[in-house]
PDB file of C-alpha atoms in Angstrom:
ATOM      1  CA  MET A 922      -0.246  -0.022  -0.218  1.00 80.00           C
ATOM      2  CA  LEU A 923       1.483   3.318  -0.643  1.00 93.00           C
ATOM      3  CA  ARG A 924       0.624   6.720   0.888  1.00 93.00           C
ATOM      4  CA  HIS A 925      -0.521  10.106  -0.954  1.00 94.00           C
ATOM      5  CA  PRO A 926       1.791  12.548  -0.072  1.00 93.00           C
ATOM      6  CA  ASP A 927      -0.759  15.071   0.929  1.00 92.00           C
ATOM      7  CA  PHE A 928      -0.016  17.704  -0.646  1.00 90.00           C
ATOM      8  CA  ASP A 929      -1.751  21.164  -0.191  1.00 89.00           C
ATOM      9  CA  PRO A 930      -4.094  21.489  -2.893  1.00 85.00           C
ATOM     10  CA  VAL A 931      -3.396  25.556  -2.802  1.00 87.00           C
ATOM     11  CA  ALA A 932      -0.287  26.020  -4.542  1.00 87.00           C
ATOM     12  CA  VAL A 933      -0.088  29.640  -3.774  1.00 85.00           C
ATOM     13  CA  SER A 934      -2.030  31.943  -1.411  1.00 84.00           C
ATOM     14  CA  LEU A 935      -2.237  35.971  -1.894  1.00 81.00           C
ATOM     15  CA  GLY A 936      -3.861  37.528   1.258  1.00 78.00           C
ATOM     16  CA  PRO A 937      -6.985  36.822   0.496  1.00 79.00           C
ATOM     17  CA  LEU A 938      -6.579  34.772  -2.655  1.00 81.00           C
ATOM     18  CA  SER A 939      -5.554  31.614  -3.137  1.00 81.00           C
ATOM     19  CA  ILE A 940      -4.605  29.850  -6.565  1.00 84.00           C
ATOM     20  CA  HIS A 941      -4.992  25.660  -6.401  1.00 85.00           C
ATOM     21  CA  TRP A 942      -3.113  23.336  -8.364  1.00 88.00           C
ATOM     22  CA  TYR A 943      -6.240  22.548 -10.019  1.00 85.00           C
ATOM     23  CA  GLY A 944      -6.381  25.919 -11.841  1.00 86.00           C
ATOM     24  CA  LEU A 945      -2.659  26.040 -12.354  1.00 92.00           C
ATOM     25  CA  MET A 946      -2.934  22.464 -14.140  1.00 92.00           C
ATOM     26  CA  TYR A 947      -5.909  24.377 -16.405  1.00 88.00           C
ATOM     27  CA  LEU A 948      -3.492  27.315 -17.161  1.00 92.00           C
ATOM     28  CA  ALA A 949      -0.676  24.662 -18.183  1.00 95.00           C
ATOM     29  CA  GLY A 950      -2.573  23.167 -20.244  1.00 93.00           C
ATOM     30  CA  PHE A 951      -3.719  26.210 -22.438  1.00 94.00           C
ATOM     31  CA  ALA A 952      -0.487  27.331 -22.835  1.00 95.00           C
ATOM     32  CA  ALA A 953       1.109  23.816 -23.785  1.00 95.00           C
ATOM     33  CA  ALA A 954      -1.956  23.773 -26.406  1.00 95.00           C
ATOM     34  CA  TRP A 955      -1.210  27.347 -27.136  1.00 96.00           C
ATOM     35  CA  PHE A 956       2.569  26.490 -28.080  1.00 96.00           C
ATOM     36  CA  LEU A 957       2.059  23.322 -30.080  1.00 96.00           C
ATOM     37  CA  ALA A 958      -1.015  25.547 -32.155  1.00 96.00           C
ATOM     38  CA  LYS A 959       1.751  27.674 -33.205  1.00 96.00           C
ATOM     39  CA  ARG A 960       3.823  24.966 -34.549  1.00 94.00           C
ATOM     40  CA  ARG A 961       1.204  22.797 -35.993  1.00 94.00           C
ATOM     41  CA  SER A 962      -0.128  26.200 -38.006  1.00 94.00           C
ATOM     42  CA  HIS A 963       2.567  25.828 -40.503  1.00 93.00           C
ATOM     43  CA  GLN A 964       1.603  22.789 -41.738  1.00 93.00           C
ATOM     44  CA  PRO A 965       0.564  22.747 -45.351  1.00 92.00           C
ATOM     45  CA  TRP A 966      -3.058  21.863 -44.559  1.00 91.00           C
ATOM     46  CA  SER A 967      -3.684  23.928 -41.587  1.00 94.00           C
ATOM     47  CA  PRO A 968      -6.701  25.598 -41.259  1.00 94.00           C
ATOM     48  CA  LEU A 969      -5.544  28.705 -38.866  1.00 94.00           C
ATOM     49  CA  ASN A 970      -2.443  30.819 -39.800  1.00 93.00           C
ATOM     50  CA  GLU A 971       0.120  31.180 -36.563  1.00 93.00           C
ATOM     51  CA  ALA A 972      -1.686  34.816 -35.847  1.00 92.00           C
ATOM     52  CA  GLN A 973      -5.125  32.733 -35.680  1.00 95.00           C
ATOM     53  CA  VAL A 974      -3.897  30.631 -32.699  1.00 95.00           C
ATOM     54  CA  GLU A 975      -4.054  32.894 -29.816  1.00 94.00           C
ATOM     55  CA  ASP A 976      -7.848  33.661 -30.801  1.00 95.00           C
ATOM     56  CA  LEU A 977      -8.439  30.080 -31.265  1.00 96.00           C
ATOM     57  CA  ILE A 978      -7.431  29.398 -27.730  1.00 95.00           C
ATOM     58  CA  PHE A 979      -9.341  32.149 -25.874  1.00 95.00           C
ATOM     59  CA  TYR A 980     -12.623  30.356 -27.729  1.00 96.00           C
ATOM     60  CA  GLY A 981     -11.217  27.304 -27.105  1.00 94.00           C
ATOM     61  CA  ALA A 982     -10.823  28.164 -23.041  1.00 94.00           C
ATOM     62  CA  VAL A 983     -14.545  29.861 -22.722  1.00 95.00           C
ATOM     63  CA  GLY A 984     -16.295  26.636 -24.553  1.00 95.00           C
ATOM     64  CA  VAL A 985     -13.898  24.564 -21.434  1.00 93.00           C
ATOM     65  CA  ILE A 986     -15.071  26.968 -18.660  1.00 91.00           C
ATOM     66  CA  LEU A 987     -18.659  27.278 -19.786  1.00 93.00           C
ATOM     67  CA  GLY A 988     -19.110  24.036 -20.948  1.00 94.00           C
ATOM     68  CA  GLY A 989     -17.356  21.985 -17.983  1.00 92.00           C
ATOM     69  CA  ARG A 990     -19.700  24.108 -15.618  1.00 92.00           C
ATOM     70  CA  PHE A 991     -22.883  23.915 -17.669  1.00 92.00           C
ATOM     71  CA  GLY A 992     -21.744  20.103 -17.861  1.00 92.00           C
ATOM     72  CA  TYR A 993     -21.210  19.638 -14.143  1.00 91.00           C
ATOM     73  CA  VAL A 994     -24.665  21.443 -13.247  1.00 91.00           C
ATOM     74  CA  ILE A 995     -26.673  19.242 -15.698  1.00 91.00           C
ATOM     75  CA  PHE A 996     -25.057  15.830 -15.775  1.00 90.00           C
ATOM     76  CA  TYR A 997     -24.104  15.388 -12.218  1.00 90.00           C
ATOM     77  CA  ASN A 998     -26.168  17.552  -9.889  1.00 87.00           C
ATOM     78  CA  PHE A 999     -29.472  18.580 -11.649  1.00 88.00           C
ATOM     79  CA  PRO A1000     -31.516  18.587  -8.727  1.00 88.00           C
ATOM     80  CA  GLN A1001     -29.621  21.266  -6.863  1.00 88.00           C
ATOM     81  CA  PHE A1002     -29.746  23.370  -9.884  1.00 89.00           C
ATOM     82  CA  LEU A1003     -33.381  23.276  -9.716  1.00 89.00           C
ATOM     83  CA  GLN A1004     -33.247  23.782  -5.821  1.00 89.00           C
ATOM     84  CA  ASP A1005     -31.047  26.574  -6.177  1.00 88.00           C
ATOM     85  CA  PRO A1006     -30.344  28.236  -9.964  1.00 88.00           C
ATOM     86  CA  LEU A1007     -27.784  30.715  -8.888  1.00 87.00           C
ATOM     87  CA  TRP A1008     -25.675  27.812  -8.128  1.00 85.00           C
ATOM     88  CA  LEU A1009     -24.714  27.571 -11.013  1.00 86.00           C
ATOM     89  CA  PHE A1010     -22.774  30.684 -10.958  1.00 83.00           C
ATOM     90  CA  ARG A1011     -21.309  29.602  -8.132  1.00 80.00           C
ATOM     91  CA  VAL A1012     -18.071  28.406  -9.549  1.00 75.00           C
ATOM     92  CA  TRP A1013     -15.812  29.351  -6.830  1.00 69.00           C
ATOM     93  CA  GLU A1014     -17.584  26.273  -4.876  1.00 70.00           C
ATOM     94  CA  GLY A1015     -15.886  23.697  -7.544  1.00 72.00           C
ATOM     95  CA  GLY A1016     -17.468  21.450 -10.177  1.00 82.00           C
ATOM     96  CA  MET A1017     -16.250  21.066 -13.498  1.00 86.00           C
ATOM     97  CA  ALA A1018     -17.566  18.049 -16.275  1.00 91.00           C
ATOM     98  CA  PHE A1019     -15.102  16.897 -19.010  1.00 92.00           C
ATOM     99  CA  HIS A1020     -18.473  16.180 -21.337  1.00 93.00           C
ATOM    100  CA  GLY A1021     -19.502  19.422 -20.402  1.00 93.00           C
ATOM    101  CA  GLY A1022     -16.342  20.879 -20.689  1.00 93.00           C
ATOM    102  CA  LEU A1023     -16.367  19.246 -25.071  1.00 95.00           C
ATOM    103  CA  LEU A1024     -19.606  20.252 -25.731  1.00 95.00           C
ATOM    104  CA  GLY A1025     -18.597  23.983 -25.124  1.00 95.00           C
ATOM    105  CA  VAL A1026     -15.144  23.625 -27.072  1.00 96.00           C
ATOM    106  CA  ILE A1027     -17.320  21.517 -30.103  1.00 96.00           C
ATOM    107  CA  VAL A1028     -19.368  25.021 -30.094  1.00 96.00           C
ATOM    108  CA  ALA A1029     -16.975  27.531 -29.458  1.00 96.00           C
ATOM    109  CA  VAL A1030     -14.475  26.260 -32.576  1.00 96.00           C
ATOM    110  CA  ALA A1031     -17.310  26.083 -34.790  1.00 96.00           C
ATOM    111  CA  LEU A1032     -18.306  29.855 -33.526  1.00 97.00           C
ATOM    112  CA  TYR A1033     -14.708  30.815 -34.707  1.00 96.00           C
ATOM    113  CA  ALA A1034     -14.241  28.632 -37.899  1.00 96.00           C
ATOM    114  CA  ARG A1035     -17.528  30.171 -39.043  1.00 95.00           C
ATOM    115  CA  LYS A1036     -16.336  33.840 -38.011  1.00 95.00           C
ATOM    116  CA  ILE A1037     -12.412  32.977 -39.860  1.00 95.00           C
ATOM    117  CA  LYS A1038     -14.603  31.404 -42.591  1.00 95.00           C
ATOM    118  CA  VAL A1039     -12.896  28.083 -42.487  1.00 95.00           C
ATOM    119  CA  PRO A1040     -14.291  24.070 -42.483  1.00 95.00           C
ATOM    120  CA  VAL A1041     -15.606  23.993 -38.845  1.00 96.00           C
ATOM    121  CA  ALA A1042     -14.498  20.371 -39.734  1.00 96.00           C
ATOM    122  CA  ALA A1043     -11.165  20.915 -40.145  1.00 95.00           C
ATOM    123  CA  LEU A1044     -10.685  22.735 -37.037  1.00 96.00           C
ATOM    124  CA  TRP A1045     -12.052  20.206 -35.035  1.00 96.00           C
ATOM    125  CA  ASP A1046      -9.208  18.591 -36.417  1.00 97.00           C
ATOM    126  CA  PHE A1047      -6.586  20.962 -35.707  1.00 97.00           C
ATOM    127  CA  ILE A1048      -7.621  20.810 -32.459  1.00 96.00           C
ATOM    128  CA  ALA A1049      -7.536  17.360 -31.487  1.00 97.00           C
ATOM    129  CA  PRO A1050      -4.295  16.633 -30.740  1.00 96.00           C
ATOM    130  CA  LEU A1051      -4.301  19.768 -28.230  1.00 96.00           C
ATOM    131  CA  ALA A1052      -6.426  18.702 -25.785  1.00 95.00           C
ATOM    132  CA  PRO A1053      -4.946  15.686 -24.233  1.00 96.00           C
ATOM    133  CA  ILE A1054      -2.212  17.889 -22.684  1.00 94.00           C
ATOM    134  CA  GLY A1055      -5.024  19.758 -20.720  1.00 94.00           C
ATOM    135  CA  LEU A1056      -6.706  16.187 -19.704  1.00 95.00           C
ATOM    136  CA  GLY A1057      -3.759  14.491 -18.462  1.00 96.00           C
ATOM    137  CA  LEU A1058      -2.563  18.090 -16.347  1.00 95.00           C
ATOM    138  CA  GLY A1059      -6.205  18.278 -14.527  1.00 93.00           C
ATOM    139  CA  ARG A1060      -5.821  14.489 -13.443  1.00 95.00           C
ATOM    140  CA  ILE A1061      -2.603  15.021 -11.698  1.00 95.00           C
ATOM    141  CA  GLY A1062      -4.558  18.498 -10.292  1.00 93.00           C
ATOM    142  CA  ASN A1063      -7.340  16.121  -9.583  1.00 93.00           C
ATOM    143  CA  PHE A1064      -4.867  13.604  -7.767  1.00 95.00           C
ATOM    144  CA  ILE A1065      -3.037  17.082  -5.987  1.00 94.00           C
ATOM    145  CA  GLY A1066      -6.597  17.595  -4.560  1.00 91.00           C
ATOM    146  CA  GLN A1067      -7.333  14.256  -3.522  1.00 93.00           C
ATOM    147  CA  GLU A1068     -10.656  13.992  -5.645  1.00 91.00           C
ATOM    148  CA  LEU A1069     -12.159  11.798  -8.188  1.00 92.00           C
ATOM    149  CA  TRP A1070      -9.887   8.739  -6.513  1.00 93.00           C
ATOM    150  CA  GLY A1071     -10.944   4.967  -7.421  1.00 96.00           C
ATOM    151  CA  ARG A1072     -12.612   1.867  -5.685  1.00 96.00           C
ATOM    152  CA  PRO A1073     -10.615  -0.071  -2.470  1.00 96.00           C
ATOM    153  CA  THR A1074      -8.424  -2.254  -3.928  1.00 96.00           C
ATOM    154  CA  ASP A1075      -5.691  -4.694  -1.974  1.00 94.00           C
ATOM    155  CA  GLY A1076      -3.066  -4.256  -4.810  1.00 92.00           C
ATOM    156  CA  PRO A1077       0.424  -3.317  -3.961  1.00 93.00           C
ATOM    157  CA  TRP A1078      -0.497   0.010  -5.823  1.00 94.00           C
ATOM    158  CA  GLY A1079      -3.093   0.789  -3.758  1.00 96.00           C
ATOM    159  CA  VAL A1080      -3.275   4.458  -2.292  1.00 97.00           C
ATOM    160  CA  LEU A1081      -4.482   6.252   0.815  1.00 96.00           C
ATOM    161  CA  PHE A1082      -5.293   9.142   0.840  1.00 96.00           C
ATOM    162  CA  PRO A1083      -5.482  10.760   3.870  1.00 95.00           C
ATOM    163  CA  ARG A1084      -8.705  13.043   3.454  1.00 93.00           C
ATOM    164  CA  ASP A1085     -10.765   9.424   2.437  1.00 94.00           C
ATOM    165  CA  PRO A1086     -12.599   9.023   5.553  1.00 93.00           C
ATOM    166  CA  SER A1087     -12.891   5.542   4.465  1.00 93.00           C
ATOM    167  CA  GLN A1088      -9.303   5.104   5.011  1.00 94.00           C
ATOM    168  CA  LEU A1089      -8.863   2.208   2.728  1.00 95.00           C
ATOM    169  CA  PRO A1090      -6.963   1.958  -0.186  1.00 96.00           C
ATOM    170  CA  ARG A1091      -7.559   2.691  -3.448  1.00 97.00           C
ATOM    171  CA  HIS A1092      -6.739   3.078  -6.765  1.00 97.00           C
ATOM    172  CA  PRO A1093      -5.136   6.033  -7.878  1.00 97.00           C
ATOM    173  CA  SER A1094      -7.992   6.200 -10.828  1.00 97.00           C
ATOM    174  CA  GLN A1095      -6.243   9.850 -11.539  1.00 97.00           C
ATOM    175  CA  LEU A1096      -3.034   8.236 -12.337  1.00 97.00           C
ATOM    176  CA  TYR A1097      -4.765   6.160 -14.674  1.00 98.00           C
ATOM    177  CA  GLN A1098      -6.588   9.060 -16.322  1.00 97.00           C
ATOM    178  CA  PHE A1099      -3.432  10.488 -17.108  1.00 97.00           C
ATOM    179  CA  ALA A1100      -1.811   8.134 -18.605  1.00 97.00           C
ATOM    180  CA  LEU A1101      -4.742   6.758 -20.867  1.00 97.00           C
ATOM    181  CA  GLU A1102      -5.865  10.250 -21.627  1.00 96.00           C
ATOM    182  CA  GLY A1103      -3.235  12.734 -21.315  1.00 96.00           C
ATOM    183  CA  VAL A1104      -0.403  10.500 -22.345  1.00 97.00           C
ATOM    184  CA  VAL A1105      -1.165   7.601 -24.610  1.00 98.00           C
ATOM    185  CA  LEU A1106      -4.115   9.821 -26.540  1.00 98.00           C
ATOM    186  CA  PHE A1107      -1.493  12.033 -27.066  1.00 98.00           C
ATOM    187  CA  ALA A1108       0.661   9.991 -28.947  1.00 97.00           C
ATOM    188  CA  ILE A1109      -1.305   8.736 -30.773  1.00 98.00           C
ATOM    189  CA  LEU A1110      -3.203  11.671 -31.406  1.00 97.00           C
ATOM    190  CA  PHE A1111      -0.089  13.559 -32.664  1.00 96.00           C
ATOM    191  CA  PHE A1112       1.524  11.080 -34.427  1.00 96.00           C
ATOM    192  CA  PHE A1113      -1.760  10.170 -36.411  1.00 97.00           C
ATOM    193  CA  THR A1114      -2.317  14.176 -37.620  1.00 95.00           C
ATOM    194  CA  ARG A1115       1.572  14.104 -38.592  1.00 93.00           C
ATOM    195  CA  LYS A1116       0.134  13.490 -41.867  1.00 93.00           C
ATOM    196  CA  GLN A1117      -2.901  15.140 -44.071  1.00 93.00           C
ATOM    197  CA  ARG A1118      -6.114  13.151 -43.349  1.00 95.00           C
ATOM    198  CA  PRO A1119     -10.045  13.004 -44.183  1.00 95.00           C
ATOM    199  CA  PRO A1120     -11.793  15.642 -42.951  1.00 95.00           C
ATOM    200  CA  LEU A1121     -13.560  14.575 -39.608  1.00 96.00           C
ATOM    201  CA  ALA A1122     -10.993  11.423 -38.900  1.00 97.00           C
ATOM    202  CA  ALA A1123      -8.855  13.335 -36.231  1.00 97.00           C
ATOM    203  CA  GLY A1124     -11.638  14.472 -34.354  1.00 97.00           C
ATOM    204  CA  ALA A1125     -13.517  11.159 -34.582  1.00 97.00           C
ATOM    205  CA  LEU A1126     -10.566   9.537 -33.432  1.00 98.00           C
ATOM    206  CA  PHE A1127     -10.425  11.622 -30.973  1.00 98.00           C
ATOM    207  CA  LEU A1128     -13.904  10.368 -29.512  1.00 98.00           C
ATOM    208  CA  LEU A1129     -13.047   6.926 -29.786  1.00 98.00           C
ATOM    209  CA  CYS A1130     -10.204   6.680 -27.788  1.00 98.00           C
ATOM    210  CA  TYR A1131     -11.058   9.140 -25.024  1.00 98.00           C
ATOM    211  CA  GLY A1132     -14.919   7.350 -25.066  1.00 97.00           C
ATOM    212  CA  SER A1133     -12.922   4.036 -24.672  1.00 98.00           C
ATOM    213  CA  PHE A1134     -10.425   4.597 -22.123  1.00 98.00           C
ATOM    214  CA  ARG A1135     -12.714   6.654 -19.743  1.00 97.00           C
ATOM    215  CA  PHE A1136     -15.682   3.983 -20.357  1.00 97.00           C
ATOM    216  CA  LEU A1137     -12.440   1.422 -18.880  1.00 97.00           C
ATOM    217  CA  VAL A1138     -11.172   3.353 -15.893  1.00 97.00           C
ATOM    218  CA  GLU A1139     -14.891   4.077 -14.474  1.00 96.00           C
ATOM    219  CA  PHE A1140     -14.751   0.228 -13.815  1.00 96.00           C
ATOM    220  CA  VAL A1141     -11.951   1.257 -11.129  1.00 96.00           C
ATOM    221  CA  ARG A1142     -13.166   4.773 -10.642  1.00 96.00           C
ATOM    222  CA  GLU A1143     -15.507   5.429  -7.722  1.00 94.00           C
ATOM    223  CA  PRO A1144     -18.702   6.520  -8.076  1.00 92.00           C
ATOM    224  CA  ASP A1145     -19.980   9.503  -7.343  1.00 84.00           C
ATOM    225  CA  SER A1146     -21.919   9.492  -3.883  1.00 79.00           C
ATOM    226  CA  HIS A1147     -24.539  11.346  -4.720  1.00 80.00           C
ATOM    227  CA  ILE A1148     -25.531   9.202  -8.154  1.00 86.00           C
ATOM    228  CA  GLY A1149     -24.035   5.645  -7.521  1.00 84.00           C
ATOM    229  CA  PHE A1150     -24.557   3.146 -10.300  1.00 85.00           C
ATOM    230  CA  ASP A1151     -27.021   4.431 -12.999  1.00 84.00           C
ATOM    231  CA  ALA A1152     -27.752   1.231 -14.919  1.00 78.00           C
ATOM    232  CA  LEU A1153     -27.794  -2.746 -14.229  1.00 83.00           C
ATOM    233  CA  GLY A1154     -25.820  -2.640 -11.186  1.00 83.00           C
ATOM    234  CA  TRP A1155     -22.424  -1.446 -12.746  1.00 85.00           C
ATOM    235  CA  LEU A1156     -22.996   1.600 -14.855  1.00 92.00           C
ATOM    236  CA  THR A1157     -21.217   4.716 -14.213  1.00 94.00           C
ATOM    237  CA  ARG A1158     -22.764   8.395 -15.181  1.00 93.00           C
ATOM    238  CA  GLY A1159     -19.295   8.169 -17.056  1.00 93.00           C
ATOM    239  CA  GLN A1160     -19.745   5.265 -18.084  1.00 95.00           C
ATOM    240  CA  GLU A1161     -23.444   6.691 -19.783  1.00 95.00           C
ATOM    241  CA  LEU A1162     -21.785   9.710 -21.430  1.00 95.00           C
ATOM    242  CA  SER A1163     -19.293   8.170 -22.671  1.00 96.00           C
ATOM    243  CA  LEU A1164     -20.627   5.849 -24.685  1.00 96.00           C
ATOM    244  CA  PRO A1165     -22.145   8.539 -27.397  1.00 96.00           C
ATOM    245  CA  MET A1166     -18.270   9.404 -28.061  1.00 97.00           C
ATOM    246  CA  ILE A1167     -17.363   5.757 -28.740  1.00 98.00           C
ATOM    247  CA  ILE A1168     -20.331   4.870 -31.066  1.00 98.00           C
ATOM    248  CA  ILE A1169     -20.270   8.659 -32.421  1.00 97.00           C
ATOM    249  CA  GLY A1170     -16.509   8.392 -33.064  1.00 97.00           C
ATOM    250  CA  GLY A1171     -16.098   4.973 -34.684  1.00 97.00           C
ATOM    251  CA  PHE A1172     -19.456   5.880 -36.874  1.00 97.00           C
ATOM    252  CA  LEU A1173     -17.248   8.634 -38.193  1.00 97.00           C
ATOM    253  CA  LEU A1174     -14.258   7.101 -38.380  1.00 96.00           C
ATOM    254  CA  VAL A1175     -15.526   4.439 -40.367  1.00 96.00           C
ATOM    255  CA  TRP A1176     -17.791   6.686 -42.350  1.00 96.00           C
ATOM    256  CA  THR A1177     -15.164   9.605 -43.579  1.00 95.00           C
ATOM    257  CA  TYR A1178     -11.985   6.712 -44.550  1.00 94.00           C
ATOM    258  CA  THR A1179     -15.096   4.897 -46.728  1.00 92.00           C
ATOM    259  CA  ARG A1180     -16.316   7.948 -47.855  1.00 88.00           C
ATOM    260  CA  ASN A1181     -12.312   8.894 -48.703  1.00 80.00           C
ATOM    261  CA  GLU A1182     -12.300   5.718 -50.446  1.00 75.00           C
ATOM    262  CA  ALA A1183     -15.351   6.313 -52.976  1.00 70.00           C
ATOM    263  CA  ALA A1184     -14.507   9.258 -53.952  1.00 62.00           C
ATOM    264  CA  PRO A1185     -12.685  10.283 -57.055  1.00 59.00           C
ATOM    265  CA  SER A1186      -8.955  10.067 -55.944  1.00 48.00           C
ATOM    266  CA  GLY A1187      -7.991  12.915 -53.546  1.00 46.00           C
ATOM    267  CA  ALA A1188     -10.838  14.341 -54.072  1.00 48.00           C
ATOM    268  CA  ALA A1189     -12.399  13.640 -50.270  1.00 47.00           C
ATOM    269  CA  THR A1190      -9.483  14.629 -48.226  1.00 54.00           C
ATOM    270  CA  ALA A1191      -9.304  18.005 -47.106  1.00 51.00           C
ATOM    271  CA  ALA A1192      -7.362  20.452 -49.503  1.00 46.00           C
ATOM    272  CA  PRO A1193      -4.844  22.592 -47.876  1.00 50.00           C
ATOM    273  CA  VAL A1194      -7.166  25.527 -46.451  1.00 54.00           C
ATOM    274  CA  LYS A1195      -6.467  29.308 -47.588  1.00 48.00           C
ATOM    275  CA  ARG A1196      -5.432  30.907 -44.749  1.00 53.00           C
ATOM    276  CA  ARG A1197      -6.003  34.672 -44.453  1.00 51.00           C
ATOM    277  CA  THR A1198      -2.727  36.686 -43.365  1.00 48.00           C
ATOM    278  CA  THR A1199      -4.021  39.841 -42.450  1.00 44.00           C
ATOM    279  CA  LYS A1200      -4.097  40.917 -38.947  1.00 43.00           C
ATOM    280  CA  LYS A1201      -5.569  38.585 -36.161  1.00 42.00           C
ATOM    281  CA  ALA A1202      -9.269  39.539 -35.208  1.00 40.00           C
ATOM    282  CA  GLY A1203      -8.838  41.060 -31.307  1.00 42.00           C
ATOM    283  CA  LYS A1204     -10.898  38.630 -28.629  1.00 43.00           C
TER     284      LYS A1204
END
């Protein structure tokens, strides 16, 4: 059995202002996405030029924050929202959900694609390899903050979390998710997108892989105490929300490659997007 180091979840305190490690991980994730997007913007088939990357990251950050909060409230605590609608806006009390953040990013990126007049699919594919960095760092933040831990285990890798009222050795599911959703998913998408692919292929692969990884880890992750198991005595809320990702991602991946093979040579593969070189628009 291993013991959690019991890190202080507050990284920096400046008078009444406290900056948590989880928030710093968000900032680090956006910074890493910005850096990678800058480099990827020089690919011949990139839908963006380098000057437009900052606006893309801004739109994505807004989508993550708004979507993540709405998703947490709607998917995980809707009864509380009905009793206290203003709770939605008390973000300092915590509560973000990946699946809501994903929907928020999809909408935000679609709006930005419309603004700069590039194909939405091309921009979704562009951001697919950027997301796993932030996802992985977020799971490290969960581990530091001792939240979203795993189910009890008698394995030697079990971790005793000091803030766990049950004081049972548990799966460090946050680290499993860091490895799968962060490291492995990033490697898959990074190398997959080094070559030009059919439209929506990268985005579909992200949905399929993340959904599959999340579905598997949920078997060793402790269900939310106020929800428990949703169906069949074993299906969690996270698994229910990940199943559509697996189905949609798999369908889109097969569809885009089937469409590409059926089209005349090269016709279905997105041509390099003509990128504007004018000054970037303000936020």
